[in-house]
Structures are given as C-alpha cells and as structure tokens.
Coordinates of C-alpha atoms in Angstrom, one line a residue:
X1 CA -20.9 370.4 -66.7
X2 CA -19.3 368.0 -64.2
X3 CA -22.4 365.9 -64.1
X4 CA -22.4 365.8 -68.0
X5 CA -18.8 364.6 -68.0
X6 CA -19.7 361.9 -65.4
X7 CA -22.7 360.6 -67.5
X8 CA -20.3 360.5 -70.5
X9 CA -17.9 358.3 -68.6
X10 CA -20.6 356.0 -67.5
X11 CA -21.7 355.6 -71.1
X12 CA -18.1 355.0 -72.1
X13 CA -17.8 352.3 -69.5
X14 CA -21.1 350.7 -70.4
X15 CA -19.9 350.7 -74.1
X16 CA -16.6 349.1 -73.0
X17 CA -18.5 346.5 -70.9
X18 CA -20.9 345.7 -73.9
X19 CA -18.0 345.5 -76.3
X20 CA -16.2 343.2 -73.8
X21 CA -19.2 340.9 -73.5
X22 CA -19.4 340.6 -77.3
X23 CA -15.7 339.9 -77.5
X24 CA -15.8 337.3 -74.7
X25 CA -19.0 335.8 -76.1
X26 CA -17.8 335.7 -79.6
X27 CA -14.5 334.2 -78.4
X28 CA -16.3 331.5 -76.4
X29 CA -18.5 330.8 -79.4
X30 CA -15.6 330.8 -81.8
X31 CA -13.7 328.5 -79.5
X32 CA -16.7 326.2 -79.3
X33 CA -17.1 326.1 -83.1
X34 CA -13.3 325.6 -83.4
X35 CA -13.5 322.6 -81.0
X36 CA -16.4 321.2 -82.8
X37 CA -14.6 321.5 -86.2
X38 CA -11.1 320.8 -84.9
X39 CA -11.6 318.2 -82.2
X40 CA -8.8 317.1 -80.0
X41 CA -6.9 314.4 -81.6
X42 CA -5.8 311.1 -79.9
X43 CA -2.3 310.7 -78.6
X44 CA 0.0 308.0 -79.9
X45 CA -0.5 306.1 -76.6
X46 CA -4.3 306.3 -76.9
X47 CA -4.1 305.0 -80.4
X48 CA -1.8 302.1 -79.4
X49 CA -4.1 301.2 -76.5
X50 CA -7.2 301.3 -78.8
X51 CA -5.4 299.0 -81.3
X52 CA -3.9 296.7 -78.6
X53 CA -1.7 294.9 -81.2
X54 CA 0.0 291.9 -79.6
X55 CA 1.6 288.6 -80.7
X56 CA -0.8 285.7 -79.8
X57 CA 0.2 282.1 -79.4
X58 CA -3.4 280.8 -79.5
X59 CA -3.4 279.6 -83.1
X60 CA 0.3 278.4 -83.0
X61 CA -0.6 276.3 -79.9
X62 CA -3.3 274.5 -81.9
X63 CA -0.7 273.4 -84.4
X64 CA 1.9 272.1 -82.0
X65 CA 0.6 268.5 -82.3
X66 CA 0.9 268.6 -86.0
X67 CA 4.4 270.0 -85.8
X68 CA 5.4 267.2 -83.4
X69 CA 3.9 264.6 -85.8
X70 CA 5.9 266.1 -88.8
X71 CA 9.1 266.4 -86.8
X72 CA 8.8 262.8 -85.7
X73 CA 8.3 261.7 -89.4
X74 CA 11.4 263.6 -90.3
X75 CA 13.5 261.7 -87.8
X76 CA 12.1 258.4 -88.7
X77 CA 14.4 256.3 -90.9
X78 CA 11.7 254.3 -92.4
X79 CA 10.7 257.3 -94.7
X80 CA 13.0 257.0 -97.7
X81 CA 12.8 258.0 -101.4
X82 CA 11.0 254.7 -102.0
X83 CA 8.7 255.0 -99.1
X84 CA 7.8 258.6 -98.4
X85 CA 5.6 260.2 -95.6
X86 CA 2.8 262.0 -97.5
X87 CA 0.2 264.2 -95.7
X88 CA -2.4 266.0 -97.8
X89 CA -3.6 269.3 -96.3
X90 CA -1.0 269.2 -93.4
X91 CA -2.3 272.1 -91.4
X92 CA -6.0 271.6 -92.1
X93 CA -6.3 274.9 -93.9
X94 CA -4.8 274.4 -97.4
X95 CA -6.5 271.3 -98.9
X96 CA -4.7 271.5 -102.3
X97 CA -1.3 271.0 -100.7
X98 CA 0.7 268.2 -99.2
X99 CA 3.7 267.7 -97.0
X100 CA 6.2 265.1 -98.3
X101 CA 9.0 263.9 -96.0
X102 CA 11.8 261.4 -96.6
X103 CA 15.5 260.8 -96.3
X104 CA 18.4 260.1 -98.6
X105 CA 21.7 258.4 -97.8
X106 CA 23.7 261.3 -99.2
X107 CA 22.9 265.0 -99.5
X108 CA 20.7 265.9 -102.4
X109 CA 18.4 268.7 -103.7
X110 CA 14.8 268.0 -104.5
X111 CA 12.4 269.2 -107.1
X112 CA 8.8 268.2 -107.7
X113 CA 6.3 268.7 -110.6
X114 CA 2.5 268.4 -110.3
X115 CA 1.3 267.2 -113.6
X116 CA -1.0 269.6 -115.4
X117 CA -4.0 268.7 -117.4
X118 CA -3.0 270.8 -120.4
X119 CA 0.1 272.5 -121.7
X120 CA 1.6 275.1 -119.3
X121 CA -0.3 274.0 -116.3
X122 CA 2.2 271.8 -114.6
X123 CA 3.6 273.3 -111.3
X124 CA 7.2 272.8 -110.7
X125 CA 9.4 273.8 -107.7
X126 CA 12.9 273.2 -106.6
X127 CA 14.3 273.0 -103.1
X128 CA 18.0 273.8 -103.7
X129 CA 19.3 273.1 -100.2
X130 CA 21.6 270.1 -100.2
X131 CA 20.5 267.9 -97.2
X132 CA 19.8 264.3 -96.3
X133 CA 16.3 265.1 -94.6
X134 CA 13.8 266.5 -96.9
X135 CA 10.5 268.2 -96.0
X136 CA 8.8 269.2 -99.3
X137 CA 5.8 271.5 -99.5
X138 CA 3.9 270.4 -102.6
X139 CA 1.5 273.1 -103.8
X140 CA -0.7 273.3 -106.8
X141 CA -2.7 270.2 -106.6
X142 CA -6.1 269.8 -108.5
X143 CA -9.2 269.3 -106.3
X144 CA -11.0 265.9 -106.5
X145 CA -8.1 264.3 -108.3
X146 CA -5.6 261.6 -107.9
X147 CA -2.7 263.9 -108.7
X148 CA 0.5 262.6 -110.2
X149 CA 3.5 264.3 -108.7
X150 CA 7.0 263.6 -110.0
X151 CA 9.7 263.9 -107.4
X152 CA 13.2 264.2 -108.4
X153 CA 16.4 264.2 -106.4
X154 CA 19.8 265.4 -107.6
X155 CA 22.8 264.1 -105.6
X156 CA 26.0 265.9 -105.2
X157 CA 27.7 263.6 -107.7
X158 CA 25.1 264.6 -110.4
X159 CA 23.2 261.4 -110.1
X160 CA 19.4 261.9 -110.6
X161 CA 16.5 259.7 -109.5
X162 CA 12.9 260.2 -110.2
X163 CA 9.6 258.8 -108.7
X164 CA 6.0 259.4 -109.4
X165 CA 3.7 259.5 -106.3
X166 CA -0.1 259.9 -106.2
X167 CA -1.8 262.5 -104.0
X168 CA -5.5 262.3 -103.7
X169 CA -7.5 265.5 -102.9
X170 CA -11.1 266.2 -101.8
X171 CA -13.6 268.1 -103.9
X172 CA -13.8 271.9 -103.6
X173 CA -16.2 273.2 -100.9
X174 CA -19.5 274.4 -102.2
X175 CA -18.8 278.1 -101.7
X176 CA -15.8 277.8 -104.2
X177 CA -17.3 275.1 -106.5
X178 CA -20.2 277.5 -107.2
X179 CA -18.0 280.3 -108.4
X180 CA -18.3 280.7 -112.1
X181 CA -14.8 280.9 -113.6
X182 CA -14.8 281.6 -117.3
X183 CA -11.5 281.8 -119.2
X184 CA -12.2 283.8 -122.4
X185 CA -8.5 284.2 -123.5
X186 CA -5.4 282.3 -122.4
X187 CA -2.4 282.8 -124.7
X188 CA -0.1 280.9 -122.6
X189 CA 3.0 281.5 -124.5
X190 CA 2.5 285.2 -124.0
X191 CA 1.5 285.1 -120.3
X192 CA 3.7 285.6 -117.4
X193 CA 3.2 282.3 -115.7
X194 CA 6.6 280.5 -115.9
X195 CA 6.9 277.1 -114.3
X196 CA 4.8 277.7 -111.3
X197 CA 2.8 280.9 -111.9
X198 CA -0.8 281.2 -110.7
X199 CA -3.1 284.0 -110.5
X200 CA -4.1 284.7 -106.8
X201 CA -7.3 286.4 -105.8
X202 CA -7.4 288.1 -102.5
X203 CA -11.0 289.1 -101.7
X204 CA -12.9 291.6 -99.7
X205 CA -14.3 288.6 -97.7
X206 CA -14.3 284.8 -98.1
X207 CA -11.6 282.4 -99.2
X208 CA -8.6 283.5 -101.1
X209 CA -7.8 281.2 -104.1
X210 CA -5.5 280.8 -107.1
X211 CA -6.1 279.5 -110.6
X212 CA -4.0 278.3 -113.5
X213 CA -4.2 279.5 -117.0
X214 CA -7.2 277.2 -117.6
X215 CA -9.1 278.6 -114.7
X216 CA -8.7 275.6 -112.5
X217 CA -8.4 276.2 -108.8
X218 CA -5.0 275.0 -107.8
X219 CA -4.7 276.5 -104.3
X220 CA -7.1 277.9 -101.7
X221 CA -7.4 278.6 -98.0
X222 CA -10.3 277.4 -95.9
X223 CA -9.8 280.5 -93.8
X224 CA -11.7 283.6 -94.8
X225 CA -9.4 286.5 -95.9
X226 CA -10.0 290.2 -96.2
X227 CA -7.8 292.7 -98.2
X228 CA -4.4 291.7 -97.0
X229 CA -2.5 288.9 -98.9
X230 CA 1.1 289.7 -99.3
X231 CA 4.3 287.7 -100.0
X232 CA 7.1 288.5 -97.6
X233 CA 10.8 288.5 -98.3
X234 CA 11.3 285.1 -96.6
X235 CA 8.6 283.6 -99.0
X236 CA 5.9 283.5 -96.3
X237 CA 2.5 285.0 -96.7
X238 CA 0.9 287.8 -94.7
X239 CA -2.9 287.3 -94.5
X240 CA -5.6 289.1 -92.6
X241 CA -8.1 286.6 -91.3
X242 CA -10.5 286.0 -88.5
X243 CA -9.7 283.9 -85.4
X244 CA -12.6 281.7 -86.7
X245 CA -14.7 281.9 -89.9
X246 CA -17.8 282.2 -87.7
X247 CA -16.4 285.3 -86.0
X248 CA -17.5 288.8 -87.1
X249 CA -14.1 290.7 -87.0
X250 CA -11.0 290.2 -89.2
X251 CA -8.5 291.0 -86.5
X252 CA -5.7 288.3 -86.9
X253 CA -2.8 289.3 -89.2
X254 CA -0.9 286.0 -89.6
X255 CA 2.4 285.1 -91.1
X256 CA 1.9 281.8 -92.7
X257 CA 2.7 279.8 -95.9
X258 CA 0.9 278.1 -98.7
X259 CA 0.5 274.8 -96.9
X260 CA -1.0 276.6 -93.9
X261 CA 1.7 276.6 -91.3
X262 CA 1.6 279.5 -88.9
X263 CA 4.7 281.4 -87.8
X264 CA 3.3 284.5 -86.2
X265 CA -0.1 285.9 -85.3
X266 CA -0.6 289.6 -84.7
X267 CA -3.8 290.0 -83.0
X268 CA -5.7 293.3 -82.8
X269 CA -8.5 294.6 -80.6
X270 CA -11.9 294.8 -82.3
X271 CA -12.4 298.3 -80.8
X272 CA -11.2 300.1 -83.9
X273 CA -13.1 297.8 -86.4
X274 CA -15.1 299.3 -89.2
X275 CA -16.8 298.3 -92.3
X276 CA -18.0 300.0 -95.6
X277 CA -21.2 297.8 -95.6
X278 CA -23.1 299.5 -92.8
X279 CA -26.3 297.7 -93.4
X280 CA -24.5 294.4 -93.0
X281 CA -22.5 295.7 -89.9
X282 CA -25.8 296.1 -88.0
X283 CA -26.7 292.5 -88.5
X284 CA -25.5 289.7 -86.4
X285 CA -23.5 288.2 -89.3
X286 CA -22.0 291.6 -90.3
X287 CA -18.3 291.6 -90.9
X288 CA -15.8 294.3 -89.9
X289 CA -12.0 294.7 -90.1
X290 CA -9.3 296.3 -88.1
X291 CA -6.7 296.5 -91.1
X292 CA -8.8 298.0 -93.7
X293 CA -6.7 297.9 -96.8
X294 CA -3.0 297.4 -96.9
X295 CA 0.1 296.2 -95.0
X296 CA 3.7 296.3 -96.3
X297 CA 7.0 295.0 -95.1
X298 CA 9.6 297.6 -94.6
X299 CA 13.4 297.2 -95.2
X300 CA 13.9 296.6 -91.4
X301 CA 11.5 293.7 -91.5
X302 CA 8.8 295.7 -89.7
X303 CA 5.2 295.9 -90.9
X304 CA 3.4 299.1 -91.8
X305 CA -0.3 298.8 -91.6
X306 CA -3.3 301.0 -92.5
X307 CA -5.6 301.3 -89.5
X308 CA -8.3 303.4 -87.8
X309 CA -7.3 305.1 -84.6
X310 CA -10.5 304.4 -82.6
X311 CA -12.0 307.9 -82.9
X312 CA -14.8 309.0 -85.1
X313 CA -12.4 309.6 -88.0
X314 CA -11.6 306.2 -89.6
X315 CA -9.1 304.8 -92.2
X316 CA -6.6 307.7 -91.8
X317 CA -3.8 306.2 -89.6
X318 CA -0.8 304.0 -90.1
X319 CA 1.2 302.0 -87.5
X320 CA 4.6 300.4 -87.7
X321 CA 4.5 296.9 -86.0
X322 CA 7.7 295.4 -84.7
X323 CA 8.0 292.1 -86.6
X324 CA 9.6 290.3 -83.6
X325 CA 7.6 291.7 -80.7
X326 CA 4.3 292.6 -82.2
X327 CA 4.5 296.0 -80.4
X328 CA 3.6 299.3 -82.2
X329 CA 6.5 301.6 -82.5
X330 CA 5.6 304.5 -84.8
X331 CA 2.1 306.0 -85.2
X332 CA 1.3 308.1 -88.2
X333 CA -1.9 310.0 -87.8
X334 CA -2.7 311.8 -91.2
X335 CA -4.9 314.2 -89.3
X336 CA -1.7 315.7 -87.9
X337 CA 0.0 315.9 -91.4
X338 CA -2.8 317.1 -93.7
X339 CA -4.6 320.5 -93.4
X340 CA -7.3 320.5 -90.7
X341 CA -10.1 321.4 -93.0
X342 CA -9.7 318.3 -95.0
X343 CA -10.9 316.2 -92.2
X344 CA -12.8 318.7 -89.9
X345 CA -15.0 320.0 -92.9
X346 CA -15.3 317.0 -94.9
X347 CA -18.5 316.4 -96.6
X348 CA -17.9 314.4 -99.9
X349 CA -19.1 311.1 -98.4
X350 CA -21.6 310.3 -95.6
X351 CA -21.8 307.3 -93.4
X352 CA -24.8 306.4 -91.5
X353 CA -22.8 305.4 -88.4
X354 CA -21.6 309.0 -88.0
X355 CA -17.9 308.2 -88.6
X356 CA -15.9 310.4 -91.0
X357 CA -14.0 308.6 -93.7
X358 CA -12.2 311.6 -95.1
X359 CA -9.1 310.0 -96.3
X360 CA -9.9 306.3 -97.0
X361 CA -6.3 305.3 -97.4
X362 CA -6.3 302.1 -99.5
X363 CA -2.7 301.6 -100.5
X364 CA 0.9 302.0 -99.2
X365 CA 4.0 301.4 -101.2
X366 CA 7.6 301.8 -100.1
X367 CA 10.3 303.2 -102.5
X368 CA 13.7 302.2 -101.4
X369 CA 15.2 304.5 -103.9
X370 CA 14.6 307.5 -101.6
X371 CA 13.2 306.0 -98.5
X372 CA 9.8 307.2 -99.1
X373 CA 6.2 305.9 -99.1
X374 CA 3.4 306.4 -101.6
X375 CA -0.2 306.5 -100.4
X376 CA -3.5 306.4 -102.2
X377 CA -6.5 308.2 -100.7
X378 CA -9.7 307.2 -102.3
X379 CA -11.9 309.9 -100.8
X380 CA -9.4 312.7 -101.7
X381 CA -8.8 311.4 -105.2
X382 CA -5.2 311.7 -104.2
X383 CA -1.8 310.0 -104.6
X384 CA 1.0 311.3 -102.7
X385 CA 4.6 310.6 -101.8
X386 CA 6.2 311.3 -98.5
X387 CA 9.6 311.1 -97.0
X388 CA 9.2 308.2 -94.6
X389 CA 11.4 309.6 -91.9
X390 CA 10.1 313.1 -91.8
X391 CA 6.6 312.6 -93.5
X392 CA 7.5 315.7 -95.5
X393 CA 5.8 315.7 -99.0
X394 CA 7.8 314.8 -102.1
X395 CA 4.9 315.2 -104.6
X396 CA 1.2 315.5 -104.7
X397 CA -1.1 314.1 -107.6
X398 CA -4.5 315.4 -107.2
X399 CA -7.2 317.3 -109.1
X400 CA -7.5 319.7 -106.2
X401 CA -6.4 323.1 -107.4
X402 CA -2.8 324.1 -106.4
X403 CA -4.0 327.3 -104.7
X404 CA -6.2 325.3 -102.3
X405 CA -3.3 323.6 -100.7
X406 CA -1.3 325.2 -97.9
X407 CA 1.3 327.6 -99.3
X408 CA 4.1 325.4 -97.9
X409 CA 2.8 322.4 -99.9
X410 CA 2.0 324.2 -103.1
X411 CA 5.6 323.5 -104.5
X412 CA 4.9 319.7 -104.3
X413 CA 1.6 319.8 -106.4
X414 CA 2.1 318.2 -109.8
X415 CA 0.6 319.6 -112.9
X416 CA -1.2 317.1 -115.1
X417 CA 0.2 317.2 -118.7
X418 CA -2.1 317.6 -121.7
X419 CA -4.0 314.3 -122.4
X420 CA -3.4 313.1 -118.8
X421 CA -6.6 312.0 -116.9
X422 CA -7.3 313.3 -113.5
X423 CA -7.5 310.2 -111.2
X424 CA -10.5 309.4 -109.2
X425 CA -11.1 307.0 -106.3
X426 CA -8.0 305.1 -107.4
X427 CA -6.3 302.0 -105.8
X428 CA -3.1 300.1 -105.8
X429 CA -0.7 303.2 -106.3
X430 CA 3.0 302.2 -106.5
X431 CA 6.3 303.3 -107.9
X432 CA 7.5 301.0 -110.7
X433 CA 10.8 299.5 -109.3
X434 CA 13.9 300.8 -111.3
X435 CA 12.0 303.5 -113.0
X436 CA 13.7 306.3 -111.1
X437 CA 16.1 308.1 -113.4
X438 CA 17.2 311.7 -114.1
X439 CA 14.7 313.3 -111.7
X440 CA 11.8 311.1 -113.1
X441 CA 9.9 308.1 -111.9
X442 CA 6.9 306.1 -113.0
X443 CA 4.0 305.2 -110.9
X444 CA 1.3 302.7 -111.6
X445 CA -2.3 302.5 -110.2
X446 CA -5.8 301.2 -110.8
X447 CA -7.9 304.3 -111.7
X448 CA -11.5 303.7 -110.8
X449 CA -12.2 306.9 -112.5
X450 CA -14.9 307.6 -109.8
X451 CA -14.7 311.2 -108.6
X452 CA -15.2 311.5 -104.9
X453 CA -13.8 314.9 -104.0
X454 CA -11.4 316.2 -106.7
X455 CA -11.6 313.7 -109.5
X456 CA -12.9 314.6 -113.0
X457 CA -16.6 315.2 -112.2
X458 CA -17.1 316.5 -115.8
X459 CA -16.3 313.1 -117.3
X460 CA -19.0 312.1 -119.8
X461 CA -18.1 308.4 -120.0
X462 CA -17.8 305.8 -117.3
X463 CA -14.8 303.5 -117.5
X464 CA -12.0 302.3 -115.3
X465 CA -8.4 301.6 -116.2
X466 CA -4.9 300.5 -115.3
X467 CA -2.6 303.5 -115.7
X468 CA 1.1 304.4 -115.7
X469 CA 2.0 308.0 -115.0
X470 CA 5.6 309.5 -115.5
X471 CA 6.4 312.1 -112.8
X472 CA 9.0 314.7 -113.7
X473 CA 10.3 316.2 -110.5
X474 CA 12.3 319.0 -112.4
X475 CA 9.2 320.6 -113.8
X476 CA 6.7 319.0 -111.4
X477 CA 4.5 317.5 -114.1
X478 CA 2.6 314.2 -114.4
X479 CA 2.2 312.6 -117.8
X480 CA 0.2 309.5 -118.7
X481 CA 2.4 307.1 -120.6
X482 CA 0.2 304.0 -120.5
X483 CA -3.5 303.2 -119.9
X484 CA -5.8 300.3 -120.6
X485 CA -9.5 300.1 -119.9
X486 CA -11.2 303.0 -121.6
X487 CA -12.1 301.0 -124.7
X488 CA -13.8 298.5 -122.5
X489 CA -16.3 301.2 -121.5
X490 CA -19.0 301.0 -118.8
X491 CA -19.0 297.2 -118.9
X492 CA -15.7 297.3 -116.9
X493 CA -16.4 300.4 -114.8
X494 CA -15.9 299.8 -111.1
X495 CA -16.6 302.5 -108.6
X496 CA -14.5 300.8 -106.0
X497 CA -11.6 298.3 -105.5
X498 CA -9.3 297.0 -108.1
X499 CA -5.6 296.7 -108.9
X500 CA -2.9 297.1 -111.6
X501 CA 0.4 295.3 -111.5
X502 CA 3.4 295.3 -113.8
X503 CA 4.5 291.6 -114.4
X504 CA 8.0 290.3 -114.9
X505 CA 7.5 290.0 -118.7
X506 CA 6.3 293.5 -119.1
X507 CA 2.6 292.7 -119.2
X508 CA 0.1 294.2 -116.9
X509 CA -2.4 292.3 -114.6
X510 CA -5.5 294.4 -114.2
X511 CA -8.3 293.5 -111.7
X512 CA -11.7 295.1 -112.5
X513 CA -12.8 293.9 -109.2
X514 CA -16.3 295.3 -108.6
X515 CA -18.5 294.8 -111.6
X516 CA -22.3 295.2 -111.6
X517 CA -22.5 298.3 -109.5
X518 CA -25.6 297.3 -107.5
X519 CA -23.9 294.4 -105.8
X520 CA -20.4 293.9 -107.3
X521 CA -21.0 290.2 -107.7
X522 CA -18.5 289.8 -110.6
X523 CA -14.9 290.5 -111.3
X524 CA -13.0 290.5 -114.6
X525 CA -9.1 290.0 -114.5
X526 CA -7.0 290.7 -117.6
X527 CA -3.3 290.3 -118.5
X528 CA -2.6 292.8 -121.2
X529 CA 0.6 293.6 -123.2
X530 CA 2.2 297.1 -123.3
X531 CA 0.6 297.4 -126.7
X532 CA -2.8 296.8 -125.3
X533 CA -3.5 293.2 -126.5
X534 CA -5.2 290.8 -124.0
X535 CA -3.3 287.6 -123.4
X536 CA -5.5 286.4 -120.4
X537 CA -9.1 287.2 -119.7
X538 CA -11.0 285.5 -116.9
X539 CA -14.5 286.4 -115.6
X540 CA -15.6 285.4 -112.2
X541 CA -19.2 285.5 -111.1
X542 CA -21.5 284.2 -108.4
X543 CA -18.9 285.2 -105.8
X544 CA -21.3 285.4 -102.9
X545 CA -21.9 288.4 -100.7
X546 CA -18.7 290.6 -100.6
X547 CA -16.7 287.9 -102.2
X548 CA -15.5 289.9 -105.1
X549 CA -11.8 290.2 -106.0
X550 CA -10.1 293.0 -104.1
X551 CA -6.7 292.6 -105.8
X552 CA -5.2 290.0 -108.2
X553 CA -1.6 288.9 -108.1
X554 CA 0.5 286.7 -110.4
X555 CA 2.7 284.8 -108.0
X556 CA 5.4 282.1 -108.2
X557 CA 3.7 279.7 -105.8
X558 CA 5.9 277.7 -103.5

C-alpha cells in the first residue's frame, strides 16, 4: 500500500513538472510573440538623436555677401526716388522678384504695382512703415518680360509721387516652361484674388510656383520643394527643401521669404528619411524626405512637425521644435497613444522595404478655441482631435466600428448622420476658424474617398471631393453640410494627395492633385462657390516625375 502511495506521488510530481514545463514554455512563447507584435518603442531621447534637428548657418553664410551688398546700397545717399537701386532675383533663388532700395528726404510709406497683362492681374503691395530708407521686395513679375512697375510714395503731409520703373526678367527654366497650364474658367470678379492674390502650388517634388488668374507664372523658387509650404505669422515662408537640388534628401526646413532671403535653417539628419516611391528610392536619383507631410506654427511660435522616429514604424510621430534654438522639446509618438494592435497588427498596406506605415499622418491643424490639434491619418481613414497638452481625445471621425475602439475611447467616437459619407484616405483636415458655437464646430478636408482601412469599401462609384462636416459634441454626431466633387466622377478621382481650403470670400479652393492613377502626372485646381459653381478651373499637366500638386493655396503674395 505504501509503495502504491509513493508511485502516486511520483506521478503527481511528474504531472506537476510537465504542467510547469508547458506553462513556462507557453509563457516564453507567448512573451516572444508579444515582443514580436509589441516591440519596444524608442525613447524620446532616441527619437531626438535619430532626427538630430539643429539650426544650421551654412546656407545663411552663403548669403552674407549679398546682405552686405544690399545694406551698403541702403546706406548710400546716391539711391533716391529718381535713381533707385534695383536688383532682380536678389537672393538667386526667386527670379520673378526684385529688391528696390532708395531714400527720401522725409518719412514716407511706399506702394508698388506690377502692371498686369489683363484685368485683375496687376499685383499691388503697400509698405505702411513711415521711414526715409526704403527696401521694397517687388513680387509678381512676369517671366521674359520688361515689367512696368509703378512705385508710389506717400509723404506724411499727404503729398504723393509716382514713378514707373522697368524690371527685366529671364525666361522660365525648361522644367517650368514645359508645364501645361490650361485655364478653363476664370470668373475674376467672383474669385478670391484681391489686389495681390495668386494661386500657389506646393508640390511633392520640384519647384513651387504661383500663377495669376490667367495662368501666367508670377512667382517660383529655383529650389526644389516637397510638401511643406506655409505662411508664418510674421509673413515669412516655411519651406522644406534640399541643401542642394542635386541631393537626394529633403532635410532642410527653411524660414525664408518670397524674394529668397533666408532667416533660419532647421537641418535634419537623413537617418529617418523615407519615401512612398520605393522603386525610385532604390535608384541613385531617388528622393526621400524627413518631414513627410506637414508643419504648423504654434501660438508660442514653435513649430510642430510630422516625422518618422527612425524605427521600422514610419510617419507616426510629431516633434515640437523650438523656433529660436532649433532644439526638439516635446515628442509625440502616436504608438504610445493609439491601441497597440493598430500598429503591431497592421496589414492594410504593404511596403517592400519592410517599414510599417500604419498611421500615415498627413495633416496637423491647431485650434486655438480649445488648445487642441486635429490630425488626419490616411491609412486609418481617420480624422481625430486631441487636447494638445494632454493628448486626450476630444472626438474621433472614423468608419471603424465604435465597439472596436478601447472602452475608454468609445465615448469620443462620432456617429455619421444619415447622408454623410465615410471618409477614406483623406487629407488637409482642419477646423474652420470661428465655426465653434454652442458645442458644435465645422471641419473641412479633402476626401480622397479611397478606403484604406475603414473607409467605405462598398462604394460603387469612384470620386474625390472637398467636404465640410459639422460636428455636434452634445450628441456626438458628424453631419456633412457641404461637398463638391461627386458630380465630376472618376475623371477627378485621386487616390492620394489633395487639399480643400475655405477662402476669405466664402469660396473653396480644391486641389485634385493626383490625376491619372498610373502616374499622377496631372492636377486640377478649382475655386468653387458655396452653391457649387466653378469660378476658377485650371488644369496642370506634364508635371514631370513626382511633380504633381500636393496642396494649393490662395495667398496674398508680398
């Protein structure tokens, strides 16, 4: 009997050992699977080191001699209203501009008008500062033209003097001259152009340029630009460019102006660079970028940029860059904010380089009304608003079912009202300024209507559209209140890029940026009234490789 009991104990211990082995083995395997699916994320310091953002003086040093030349001219008494110093293309990167310098005996303000070739194409700007020394940036010249520019001074006693000067410009470079610009409609009296309005095209590569209502190029930069072209509060521009057009990586974020003068250069390491064109990236002439889609200026003057963190996960991080020092302060890694399975188990798109583009953040917009930011995620078919300080959600616009979000987030998921389309692959999401009222706000965006993860995959017709959605935070609904594009059908369907902007006169500027799905070699930009009437329609074609229009802006050029 005792021997039997001993054998039973032995079997019990063997069973315990076997079970233990299975538990330990299962735990090790489970932990291995967890590590594979939930890899260790980079720290803030690792991300900062990978980006290595810093202020560089290299480009600014190159323009020192030019600055000295112009400062000397401003001090020279020989340059008067009757004999002005005139320098076309003053900083060698903006050929359709000029710097005009002269002195007056008494303080005066200055305005200039570049004569247009037809009605509503003259460009007029005023420098209101009353001073005796005048440095005037003349912008909006025609290429290959002896431009007539009227300069007017208004003295403190009200006396006005005018003088016409001639400014000769060179022909357009071949890469711009060969672009086909076809204006189909230009109802100038109904367009939002004012005295100095031009339509600016920022591109996925190649030169940014601006046209007037006739389609004539009136400004361009010789420096290649990708994605980022923003007007800052001080009137300067923020442009992403290469250190040299022959280089491969867009890693210089420069603060400049329309005449090409540089003020700051935020240089990035190329370590985190990526591209959507993988085939081109493997070639020696392939182009990559470190700021993949957007940068905004925050109320404190700092810059908030979309970047990749240097890991296998790309286009899912933001950094706040100190405007004065170039140092990165805050890092926002969306992998730490969104549910793990969104990135760890992402399968909707595949990249041949093995990188995981699960979020593909393509827009940021700051809303001063409630200190929040709005992001657009192309690969999640998602527009979302966060409290900027805490990064807690405020609302979620997505076709992803409510029950599939974390329980703590389900309260923020908006319900699409009847007749409201589910957004897919959208771009350029932003809150319409001044629309916040009684717990409601309006957002605008360009809906590519291209389902990636949670868009409307049952849609039977292909089209893209500019849209406005009213969000009701009281009942958490989203209702479409304006849309334009469906009637244009598949001809204006773009599975990527595009923009939609509300203009000062209430019209909308919509960029159907990537036409002809095989290569996106054409863009169509429309200005449309709230009633849906086109008042401006321009077609651009022969845009060169990756030269299509990423976003279109109507700006008051100065």
